[in-house]
Coordinates of C-alpha atoms and ligand atoms in Angstrom, one line a residue:
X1 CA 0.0 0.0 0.0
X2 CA 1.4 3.4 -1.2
X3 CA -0.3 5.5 1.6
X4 CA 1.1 9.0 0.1
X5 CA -0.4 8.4 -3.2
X6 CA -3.4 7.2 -2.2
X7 CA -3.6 10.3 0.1
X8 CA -2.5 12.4 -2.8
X9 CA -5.6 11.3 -4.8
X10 CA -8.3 11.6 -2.3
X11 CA -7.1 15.1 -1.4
X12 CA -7.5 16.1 -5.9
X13 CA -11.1 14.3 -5.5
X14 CA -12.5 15.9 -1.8
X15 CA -10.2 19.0 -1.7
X16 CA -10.8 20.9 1.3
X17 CA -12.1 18.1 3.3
X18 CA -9.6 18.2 6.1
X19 CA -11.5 16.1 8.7
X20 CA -12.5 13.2 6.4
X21 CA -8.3 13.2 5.5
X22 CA -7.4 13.2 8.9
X23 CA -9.2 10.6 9.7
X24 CA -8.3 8.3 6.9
X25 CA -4.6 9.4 7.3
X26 CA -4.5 7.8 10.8
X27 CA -6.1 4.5 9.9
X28 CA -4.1 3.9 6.7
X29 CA -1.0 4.7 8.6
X30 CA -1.8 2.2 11.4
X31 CA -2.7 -0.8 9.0
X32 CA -0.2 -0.7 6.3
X33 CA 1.6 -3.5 7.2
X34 CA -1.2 -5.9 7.9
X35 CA -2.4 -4.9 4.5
X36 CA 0.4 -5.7 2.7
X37 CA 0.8 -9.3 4.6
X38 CA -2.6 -10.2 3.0
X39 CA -2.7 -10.0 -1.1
X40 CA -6.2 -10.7 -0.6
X41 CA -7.2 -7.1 0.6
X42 CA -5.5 -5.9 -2.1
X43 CA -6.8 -7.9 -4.8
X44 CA -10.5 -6.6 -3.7
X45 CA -9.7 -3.1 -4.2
X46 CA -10.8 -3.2 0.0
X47 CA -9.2 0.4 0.3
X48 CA -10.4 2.5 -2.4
X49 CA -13.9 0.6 -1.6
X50 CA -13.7 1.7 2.0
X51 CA -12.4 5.1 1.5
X52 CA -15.6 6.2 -0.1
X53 CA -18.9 5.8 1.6
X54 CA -21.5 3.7 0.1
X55 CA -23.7 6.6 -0.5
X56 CA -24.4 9.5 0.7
X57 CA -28.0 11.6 0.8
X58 CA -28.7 15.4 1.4
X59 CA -31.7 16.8 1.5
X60 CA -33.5 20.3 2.5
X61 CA -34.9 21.1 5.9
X62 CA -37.4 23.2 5.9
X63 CA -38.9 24.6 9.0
X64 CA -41.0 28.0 10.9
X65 CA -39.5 29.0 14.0
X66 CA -42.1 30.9 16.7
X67 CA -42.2 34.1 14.9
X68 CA -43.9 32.3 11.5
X69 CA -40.1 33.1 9.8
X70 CA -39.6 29.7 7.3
X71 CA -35.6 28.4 7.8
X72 CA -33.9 25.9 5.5
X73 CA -31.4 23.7 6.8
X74 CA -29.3 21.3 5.3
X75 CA -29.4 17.3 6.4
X76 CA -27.5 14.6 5.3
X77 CA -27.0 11.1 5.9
X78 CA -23.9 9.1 5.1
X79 CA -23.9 5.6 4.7
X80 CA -20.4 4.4 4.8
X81 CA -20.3 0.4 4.7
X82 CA -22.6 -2.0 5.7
X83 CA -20.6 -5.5 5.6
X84 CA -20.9 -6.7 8.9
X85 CA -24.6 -5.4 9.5
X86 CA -26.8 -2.4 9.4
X87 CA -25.8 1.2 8.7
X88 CA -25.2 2.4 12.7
X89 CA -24.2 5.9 14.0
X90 CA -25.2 9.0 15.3
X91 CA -26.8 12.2 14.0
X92 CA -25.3 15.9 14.8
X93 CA -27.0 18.9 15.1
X94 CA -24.2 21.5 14.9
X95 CA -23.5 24.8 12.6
X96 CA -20.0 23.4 11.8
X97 CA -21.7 20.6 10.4
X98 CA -20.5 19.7 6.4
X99 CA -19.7 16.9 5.1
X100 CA -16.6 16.1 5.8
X101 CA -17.1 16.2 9.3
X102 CA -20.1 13.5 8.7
X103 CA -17.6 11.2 6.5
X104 CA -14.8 11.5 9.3
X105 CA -17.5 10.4 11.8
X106 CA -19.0 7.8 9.5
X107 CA -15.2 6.7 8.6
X108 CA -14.6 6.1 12.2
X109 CA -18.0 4.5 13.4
X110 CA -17.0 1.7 10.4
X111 CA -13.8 0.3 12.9
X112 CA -15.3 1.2 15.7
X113 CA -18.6 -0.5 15.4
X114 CA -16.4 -3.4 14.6
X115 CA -14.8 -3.2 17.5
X116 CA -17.6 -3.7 19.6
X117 CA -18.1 -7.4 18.9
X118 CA -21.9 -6.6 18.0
X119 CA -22.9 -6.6 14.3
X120 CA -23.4 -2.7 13.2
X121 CA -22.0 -1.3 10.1
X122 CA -20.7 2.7 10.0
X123 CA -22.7 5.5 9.4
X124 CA -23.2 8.9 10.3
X125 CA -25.8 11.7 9.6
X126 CA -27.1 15.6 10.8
X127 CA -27.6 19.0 9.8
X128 CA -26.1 22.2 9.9
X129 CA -29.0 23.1 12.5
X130 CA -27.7 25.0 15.2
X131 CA -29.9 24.0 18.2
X132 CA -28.4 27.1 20.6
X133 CA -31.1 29.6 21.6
X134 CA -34.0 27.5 20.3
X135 CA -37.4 27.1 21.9
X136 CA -39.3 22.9 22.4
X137 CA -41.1 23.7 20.1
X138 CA -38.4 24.9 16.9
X139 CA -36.7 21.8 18.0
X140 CA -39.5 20.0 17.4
X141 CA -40.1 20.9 14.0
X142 CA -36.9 21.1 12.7
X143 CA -36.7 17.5 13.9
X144 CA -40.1 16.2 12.4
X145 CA -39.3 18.5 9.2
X146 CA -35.9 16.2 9.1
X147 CA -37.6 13.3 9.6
X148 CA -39.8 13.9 7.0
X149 CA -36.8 12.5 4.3
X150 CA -34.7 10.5 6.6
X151 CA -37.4 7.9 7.3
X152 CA -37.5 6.8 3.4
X153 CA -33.5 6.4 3.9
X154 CA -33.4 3.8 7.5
X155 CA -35.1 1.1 9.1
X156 CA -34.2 -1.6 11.6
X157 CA -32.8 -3.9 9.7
X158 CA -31.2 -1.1 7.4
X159 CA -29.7 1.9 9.3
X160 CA -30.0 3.1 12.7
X161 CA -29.1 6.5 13.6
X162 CA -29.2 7.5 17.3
X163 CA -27.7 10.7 18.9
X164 CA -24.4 12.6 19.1
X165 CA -23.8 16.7 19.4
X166 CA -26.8 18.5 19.6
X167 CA -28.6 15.1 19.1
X168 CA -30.1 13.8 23.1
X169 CA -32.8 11.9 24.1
X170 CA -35.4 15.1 23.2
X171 CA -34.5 15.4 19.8
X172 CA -34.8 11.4 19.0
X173 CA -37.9 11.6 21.0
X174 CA -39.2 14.0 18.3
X175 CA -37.6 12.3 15.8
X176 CA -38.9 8.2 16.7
X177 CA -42.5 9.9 16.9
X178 CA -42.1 11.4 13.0
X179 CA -40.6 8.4 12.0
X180 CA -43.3 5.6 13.8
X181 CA -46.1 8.0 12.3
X182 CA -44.8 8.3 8.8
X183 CA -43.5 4.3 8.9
X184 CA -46.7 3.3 10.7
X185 CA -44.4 0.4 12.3
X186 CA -42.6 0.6 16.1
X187 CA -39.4 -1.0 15.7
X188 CA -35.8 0.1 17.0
X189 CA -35.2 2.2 14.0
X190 CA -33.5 5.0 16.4
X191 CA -31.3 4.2 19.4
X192 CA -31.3 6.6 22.9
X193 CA -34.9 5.8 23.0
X194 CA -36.9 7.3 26.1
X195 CA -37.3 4.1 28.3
X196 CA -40.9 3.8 28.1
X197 CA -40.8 3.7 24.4
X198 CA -38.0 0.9 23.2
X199 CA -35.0 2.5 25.0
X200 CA -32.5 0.7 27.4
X201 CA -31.2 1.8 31.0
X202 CA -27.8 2.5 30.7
X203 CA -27.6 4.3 27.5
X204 CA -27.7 8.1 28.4
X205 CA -24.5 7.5 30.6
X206 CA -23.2 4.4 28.1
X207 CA -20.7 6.4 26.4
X208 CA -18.8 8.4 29.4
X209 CA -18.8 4.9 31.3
X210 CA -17.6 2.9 28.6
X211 CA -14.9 5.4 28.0
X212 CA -13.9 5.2 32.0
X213 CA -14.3 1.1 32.0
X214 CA -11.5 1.7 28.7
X215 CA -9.2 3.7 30.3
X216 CA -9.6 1.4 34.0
X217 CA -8.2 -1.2 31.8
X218 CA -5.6 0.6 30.5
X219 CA -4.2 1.6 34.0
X220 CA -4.5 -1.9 35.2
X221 CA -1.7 -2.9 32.7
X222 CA 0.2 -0.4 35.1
X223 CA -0.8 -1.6 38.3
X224 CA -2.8 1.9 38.9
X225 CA -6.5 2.9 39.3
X226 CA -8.7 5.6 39.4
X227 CA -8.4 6.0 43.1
X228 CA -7.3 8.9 44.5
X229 CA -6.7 9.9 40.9
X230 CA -7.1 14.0 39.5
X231 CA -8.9 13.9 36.1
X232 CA -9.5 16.0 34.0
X233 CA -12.6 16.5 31.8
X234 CA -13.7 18.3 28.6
X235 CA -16.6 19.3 27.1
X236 CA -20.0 19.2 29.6
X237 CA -22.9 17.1 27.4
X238 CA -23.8 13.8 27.5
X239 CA -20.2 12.4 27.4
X240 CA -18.7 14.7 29.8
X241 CA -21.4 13.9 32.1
X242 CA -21.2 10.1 32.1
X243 CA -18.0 9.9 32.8
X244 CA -18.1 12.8 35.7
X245 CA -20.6 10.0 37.4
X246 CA -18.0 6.8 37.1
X247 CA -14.8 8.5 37.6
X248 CA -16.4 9.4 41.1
X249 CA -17.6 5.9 41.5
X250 CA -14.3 5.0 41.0
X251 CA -12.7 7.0 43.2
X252 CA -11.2 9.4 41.3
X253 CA -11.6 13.6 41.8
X254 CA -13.0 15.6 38.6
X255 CA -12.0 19.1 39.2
X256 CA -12.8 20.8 35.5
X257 CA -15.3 20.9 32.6
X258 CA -15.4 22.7 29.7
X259 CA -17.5 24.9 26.8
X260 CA -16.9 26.7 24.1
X261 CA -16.5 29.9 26.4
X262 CA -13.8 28.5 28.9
X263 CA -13.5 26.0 31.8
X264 CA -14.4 25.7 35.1
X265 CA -11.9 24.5 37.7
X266 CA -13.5 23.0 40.7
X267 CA -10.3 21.8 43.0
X268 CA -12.9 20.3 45.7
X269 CA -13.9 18.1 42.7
X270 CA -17.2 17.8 40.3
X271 CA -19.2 15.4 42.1
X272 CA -23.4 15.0 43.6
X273 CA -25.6 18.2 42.9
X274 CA -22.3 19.5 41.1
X275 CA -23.0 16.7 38.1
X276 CA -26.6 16.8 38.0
X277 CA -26.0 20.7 37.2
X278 CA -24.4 20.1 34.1
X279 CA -27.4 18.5 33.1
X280 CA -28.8 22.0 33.5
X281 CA -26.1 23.7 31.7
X282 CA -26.9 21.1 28.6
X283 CA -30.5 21.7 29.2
X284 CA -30.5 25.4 28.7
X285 CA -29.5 25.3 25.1
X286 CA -27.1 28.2 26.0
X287 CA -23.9 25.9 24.9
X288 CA -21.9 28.1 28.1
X289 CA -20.2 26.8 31.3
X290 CA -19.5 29.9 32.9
X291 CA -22.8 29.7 35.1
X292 CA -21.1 26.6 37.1
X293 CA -19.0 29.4 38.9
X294 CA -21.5 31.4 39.9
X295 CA -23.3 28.3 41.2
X296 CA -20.4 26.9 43.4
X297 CA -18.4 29.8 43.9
X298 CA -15.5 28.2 41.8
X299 CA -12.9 29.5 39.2
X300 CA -14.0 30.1 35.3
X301 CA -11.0 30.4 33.0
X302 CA -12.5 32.3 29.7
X303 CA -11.6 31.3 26.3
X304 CA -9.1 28.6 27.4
X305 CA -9.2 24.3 27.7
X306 CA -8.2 22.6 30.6
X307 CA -5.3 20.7 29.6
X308 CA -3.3 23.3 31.7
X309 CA -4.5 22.1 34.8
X310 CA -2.5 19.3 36.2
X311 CA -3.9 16.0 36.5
X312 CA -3.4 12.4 36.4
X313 CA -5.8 11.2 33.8
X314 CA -7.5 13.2 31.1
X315 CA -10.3 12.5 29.4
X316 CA -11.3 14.6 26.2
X317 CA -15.5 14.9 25.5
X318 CA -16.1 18.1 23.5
X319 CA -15.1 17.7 20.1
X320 CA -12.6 16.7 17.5
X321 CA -9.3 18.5 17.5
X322 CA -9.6 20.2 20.7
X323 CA -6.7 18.9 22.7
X324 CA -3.6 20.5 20.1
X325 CA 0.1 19.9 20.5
X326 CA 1.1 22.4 23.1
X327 CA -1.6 21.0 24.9
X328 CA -0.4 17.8 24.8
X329 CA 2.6 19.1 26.0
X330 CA 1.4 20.8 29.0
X331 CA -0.4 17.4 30.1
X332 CA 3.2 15.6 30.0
X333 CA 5.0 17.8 31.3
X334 CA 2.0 18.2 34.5
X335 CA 3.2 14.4 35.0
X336 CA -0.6 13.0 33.1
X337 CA 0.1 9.0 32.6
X338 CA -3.3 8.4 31.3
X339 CA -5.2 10.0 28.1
X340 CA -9.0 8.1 27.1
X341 CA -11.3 9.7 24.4
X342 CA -14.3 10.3 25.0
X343 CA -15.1 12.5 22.0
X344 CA -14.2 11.1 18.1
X345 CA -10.6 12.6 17.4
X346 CA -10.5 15.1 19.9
X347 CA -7.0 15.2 20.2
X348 CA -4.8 16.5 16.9
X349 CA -2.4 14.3 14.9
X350 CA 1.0 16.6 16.6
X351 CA -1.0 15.4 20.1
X352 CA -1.2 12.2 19.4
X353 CA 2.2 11.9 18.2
X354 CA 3.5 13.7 21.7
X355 CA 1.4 10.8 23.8
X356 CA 2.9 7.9 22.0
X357 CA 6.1 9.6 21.9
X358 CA 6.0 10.0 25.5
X359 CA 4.5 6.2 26.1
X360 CA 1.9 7.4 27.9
X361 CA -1.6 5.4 28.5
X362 CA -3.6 6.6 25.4
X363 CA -6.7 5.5 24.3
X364 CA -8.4 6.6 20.6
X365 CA -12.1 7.2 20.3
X366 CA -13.0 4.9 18.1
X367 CA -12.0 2.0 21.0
X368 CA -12.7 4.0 23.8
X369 CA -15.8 6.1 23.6
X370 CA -17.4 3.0 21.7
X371 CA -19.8 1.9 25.0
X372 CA -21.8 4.6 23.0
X373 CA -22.3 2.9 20.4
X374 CA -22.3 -0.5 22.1
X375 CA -25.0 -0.1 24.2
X376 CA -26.9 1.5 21.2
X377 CA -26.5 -2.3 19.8
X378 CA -28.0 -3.8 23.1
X379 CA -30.9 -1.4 22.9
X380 CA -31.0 -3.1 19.0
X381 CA -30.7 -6.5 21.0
X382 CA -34.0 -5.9 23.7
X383 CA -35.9 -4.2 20.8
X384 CA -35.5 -7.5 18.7
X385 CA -36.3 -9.6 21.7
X386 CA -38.9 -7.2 22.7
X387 CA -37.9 -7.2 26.1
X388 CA -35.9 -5.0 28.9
X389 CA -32.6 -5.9 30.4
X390 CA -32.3 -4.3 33.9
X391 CA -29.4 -1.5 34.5
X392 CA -27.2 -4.3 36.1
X393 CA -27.9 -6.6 33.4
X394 CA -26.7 -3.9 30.3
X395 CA -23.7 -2.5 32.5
X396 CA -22.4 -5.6 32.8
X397 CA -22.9 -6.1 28.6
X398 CA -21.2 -2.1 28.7
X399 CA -18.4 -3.5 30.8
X400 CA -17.2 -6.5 29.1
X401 CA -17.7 -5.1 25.3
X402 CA -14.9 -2.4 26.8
X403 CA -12.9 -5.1 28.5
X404 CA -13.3 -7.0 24.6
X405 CA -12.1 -4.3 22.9
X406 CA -9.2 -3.1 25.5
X407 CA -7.7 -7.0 24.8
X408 CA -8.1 -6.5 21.3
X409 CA -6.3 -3.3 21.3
X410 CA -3.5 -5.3 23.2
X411 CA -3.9 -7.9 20.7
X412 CA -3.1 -5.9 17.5
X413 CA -0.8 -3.3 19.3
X414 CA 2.1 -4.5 21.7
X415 CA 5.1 -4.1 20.5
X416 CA 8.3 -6.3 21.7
X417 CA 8.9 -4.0 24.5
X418 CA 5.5 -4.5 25.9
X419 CA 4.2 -0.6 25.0
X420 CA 1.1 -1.2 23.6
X421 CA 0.4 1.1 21.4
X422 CA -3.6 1.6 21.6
X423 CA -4.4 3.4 18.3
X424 CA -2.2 0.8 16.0
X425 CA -4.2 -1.9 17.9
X426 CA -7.8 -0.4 17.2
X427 CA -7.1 0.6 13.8
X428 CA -5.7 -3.1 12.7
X429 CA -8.4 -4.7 15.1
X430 CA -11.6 -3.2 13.4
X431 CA -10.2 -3.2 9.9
X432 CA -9.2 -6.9 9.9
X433 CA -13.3 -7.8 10.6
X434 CA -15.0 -5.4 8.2
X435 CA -12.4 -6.1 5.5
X436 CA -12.4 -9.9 5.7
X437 CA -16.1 -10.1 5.6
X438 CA -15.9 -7.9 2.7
X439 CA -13.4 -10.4 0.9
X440 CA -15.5 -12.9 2.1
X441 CA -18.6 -11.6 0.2
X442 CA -17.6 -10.3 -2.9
X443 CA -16.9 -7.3 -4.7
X444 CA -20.3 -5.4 -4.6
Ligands
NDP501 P1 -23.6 17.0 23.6 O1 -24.5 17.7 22.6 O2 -24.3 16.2 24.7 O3 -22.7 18.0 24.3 C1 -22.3 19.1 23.6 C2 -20.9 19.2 23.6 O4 -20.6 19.8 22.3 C3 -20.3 20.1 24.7 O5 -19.5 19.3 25.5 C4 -19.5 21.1 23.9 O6 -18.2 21.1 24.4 C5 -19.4 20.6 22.5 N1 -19.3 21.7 21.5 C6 -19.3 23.0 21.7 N2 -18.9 23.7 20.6 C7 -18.7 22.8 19.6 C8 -18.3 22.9 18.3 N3 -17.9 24.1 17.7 N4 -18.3 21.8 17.6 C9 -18.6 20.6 18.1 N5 -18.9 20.5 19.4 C10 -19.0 21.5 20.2 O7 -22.6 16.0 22.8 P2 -22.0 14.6 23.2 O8 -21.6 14.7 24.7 O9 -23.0 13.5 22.8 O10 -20.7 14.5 22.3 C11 -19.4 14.9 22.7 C12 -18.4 14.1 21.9 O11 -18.5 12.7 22.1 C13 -18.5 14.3 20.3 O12 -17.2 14.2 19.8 C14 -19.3 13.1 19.9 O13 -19.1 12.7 18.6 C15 -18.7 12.0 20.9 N6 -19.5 10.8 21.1 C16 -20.8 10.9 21.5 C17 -21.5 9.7 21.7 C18 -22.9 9.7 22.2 O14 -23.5 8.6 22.3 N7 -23.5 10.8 22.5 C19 -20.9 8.4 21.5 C20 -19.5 8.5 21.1 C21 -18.8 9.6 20.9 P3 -17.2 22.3 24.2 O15 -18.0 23.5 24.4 O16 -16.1 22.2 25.2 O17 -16.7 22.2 22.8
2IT502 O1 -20.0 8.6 17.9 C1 -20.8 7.7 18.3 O2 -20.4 6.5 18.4 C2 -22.1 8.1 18.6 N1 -22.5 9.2 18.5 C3 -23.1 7.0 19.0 C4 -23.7 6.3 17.8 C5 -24.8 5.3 18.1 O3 -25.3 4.8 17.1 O4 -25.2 5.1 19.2

């Protein structure tokens, strides 16, 4: 495999599209060399027919806000590859929205669905809707008018979208009751489902548990824990949140969050009322941390992240490419041993390159923010079997699909020094699945 040329060509055919390149970049990089042990791949053109997504649909979103003014949005749903079962992944409302934001998503959700042992192919989807500042009611119609043309595009056995920024269990409310209207059918077609209509315990805080159960497994391979531990976290949604709650389970101290105005630094730790406020914060469609410190009577550090603060573990839950270089520097030189994403590709290619340098603990997204998506496939599971599972029953199912994927990881990525090198090890770990079952089945 000629990675240079085949990142040559892409960047003549999607110019511009520097998240989709990124994102491609990194897995090419990792899986070269199994690539080139097996003729096979090559022979079925299994790059160039996983680079590109299967298809990919846009449509208008047309929609009145309060004062009768008519909006038009953009949607879109990418549907990447579907070997090893139905189109899965999230949908984002967010103004930064394009497209190749959606492909680097649906890019990723490809390995990392693999990954999770369950059968769910990649996908990804949104708009450019920017949900800040809007009343129930916009949201609602922005999310039926939305609905509207996705529901021709998934079903159950077909794609399943489900949340991700902007995305929580409101809007797939709004969205499940557009779609069961319009299909005249209730099946699982959406995951994050309220629980009295088709949704499982568990997956609200799926994604920031899944990413602390990751990184748990990652210290164990050093003999540490989260106990007594100072983490740092990013970001304050759905992610952030999760993993506020288990990192205090665990014994660990949380002392910042973050928005796109600043962070807070709470040194008597984020814990009890403190995590059921960020709820709040998420609630008010206000997209600001800043009222946290007028709340608790706590430090708010405008227009900056809180990789400057020193901790033991850090664990990233905004967005992609927030945690740069000199960040990444800052956490090493603070003495951090321990770096789990919760967000996709949150930290940049220089930061990535300083953690490994460094040998630090560091775990990608698309292995350790996967309980997400996980648990979105157990939620598939009941919905098929029409039945619930209690919270114990799909924590446990959370716990070992991370445990599965942190060996797999290990698997694919130790070197002969024993530094296990966590990205290599997810990259070659969910390619080797999709792209065998592709072999397996043809070119089509
Ligand atoms: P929420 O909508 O619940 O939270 C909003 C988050 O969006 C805030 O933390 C905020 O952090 C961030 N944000 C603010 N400005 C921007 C911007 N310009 N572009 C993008 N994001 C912005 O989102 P989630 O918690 O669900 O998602 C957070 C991350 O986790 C994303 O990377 C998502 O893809 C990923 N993820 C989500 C999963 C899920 O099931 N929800 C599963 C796996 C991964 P800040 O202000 O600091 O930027
Ligand atoms: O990025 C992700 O994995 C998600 N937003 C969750 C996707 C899902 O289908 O649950």
């Amino acid at each position: 495999m000629n990675v240079e040329k085949i990142m040559n060509d892409l960047q003549k055919k999607h110019p511009g599209e520097v998240e989709y390149l990124q994102a491609v970049r990194e897995v090419l990089e990792s899986i070269e060399e199994v690539y080139n042990e097996n003729p096979q791949f090559e022979s079925a053109g299994i790059i160039e027919r996983l680079v590109e997504p299967d298809r990919i649909l846009t449509f208008k979103v047309p929609w009145t806000d309060d004062n009768g003014k008519v909006h038009v949005n953009l949607g879109y749903r990418v549907q990447y590859n579907n070997a090893i079962g139905p189109y899965k992944g999230g949908l984002r409302f967010h103004p930064s929205v394009n497209l190749s934001i959606l492909k680097f998503l649906g890019f990723e959700q490809i390995f990392k669905n693999s990954l999770t042992t369950l059968p769910m192919g990649g996908g990804k989807g949104g708009s450019d809707f920017d949900p800040k500042g809007k009343s129930n009611a916009e949201v609602m119609r922005f999310c039926q008018s939305f609905m509207l043309e996705l529901w021709k595009l998934i079903g159950p056995e077909t794609d399943v979208p489900a949340g991700d920024i902007g995305v929580g269990g409101r809007e797939i409310g709004f969205l499940y009751g557009m779609y069961r209207k319009l299909a005249r059918e209730n099946t699982g077609v959406l995951t994050g489902k309220g629980l009295n209509w088709g949704g499982s315990l568990i997956r609200p805080e799926a994604t920031g548990f899944g990413n602390v159960y990751f990184a748990q497994e990652m210290l164990k391979t050093k003999g540490e824990s989260f106990k007594g531990k100072t983490v740092c976290i990013s970001g304050f949604g759905n992610v952030a949140w999760g993993a506020a709650i288990k990192v205090n389970e665990l014994g660990g101290k949380v002392v910042t969050i973050s928005g796109p105005d600043g962070y807070i630094y709470d040194p008597e730790g984020i814990s009890g009322e403190k995590i059921d406020y960020m709820l709040e914060l998420r609630a008010s469609n206000q997209d600001i941390v800043k009222p946290y410190s007028f709340e608790f009577g706590v430090e708010f550090h405008a227009g900056k992240t809180p990789w400057e603060v020193k901790c033991d573990i850090a664990l990233p839950c905004a967005t992609q490419n927030e945690l740069r270089k000199e960040d990444a520097e800052k956490l090493i030189k603070n003495g951090c041993i321990c770096v789990s994403e919760g967000a996709n590709m949150p930290s940049t290619p220089e930061a990535v390159e300083i953690f490994l340098k460094n040998k630090i603990l560091f775990g990608p997204g698309k292995a350790a923010n996967a309980g997400g998506v996980g648990t979105s496939g157990l939620e598939m599971t009941q919905n098929s079997m029409k039945l619930n599972w209690t919270s114990e029953e799909v924590d446990a199912k959370l716990h070992h699909i991370m445990v599965s994927i942190h060996e797999a990881c290990v698997k694919h990525g130790k070197d002969e020094t024993g530094f296990v090198d966590y990205v290599k090890g997810a990259n070659i770990a969910g390619f080797l699945k999709v792209a065998n079952s592709m072999v397996d089945q043809g070119i089509i």
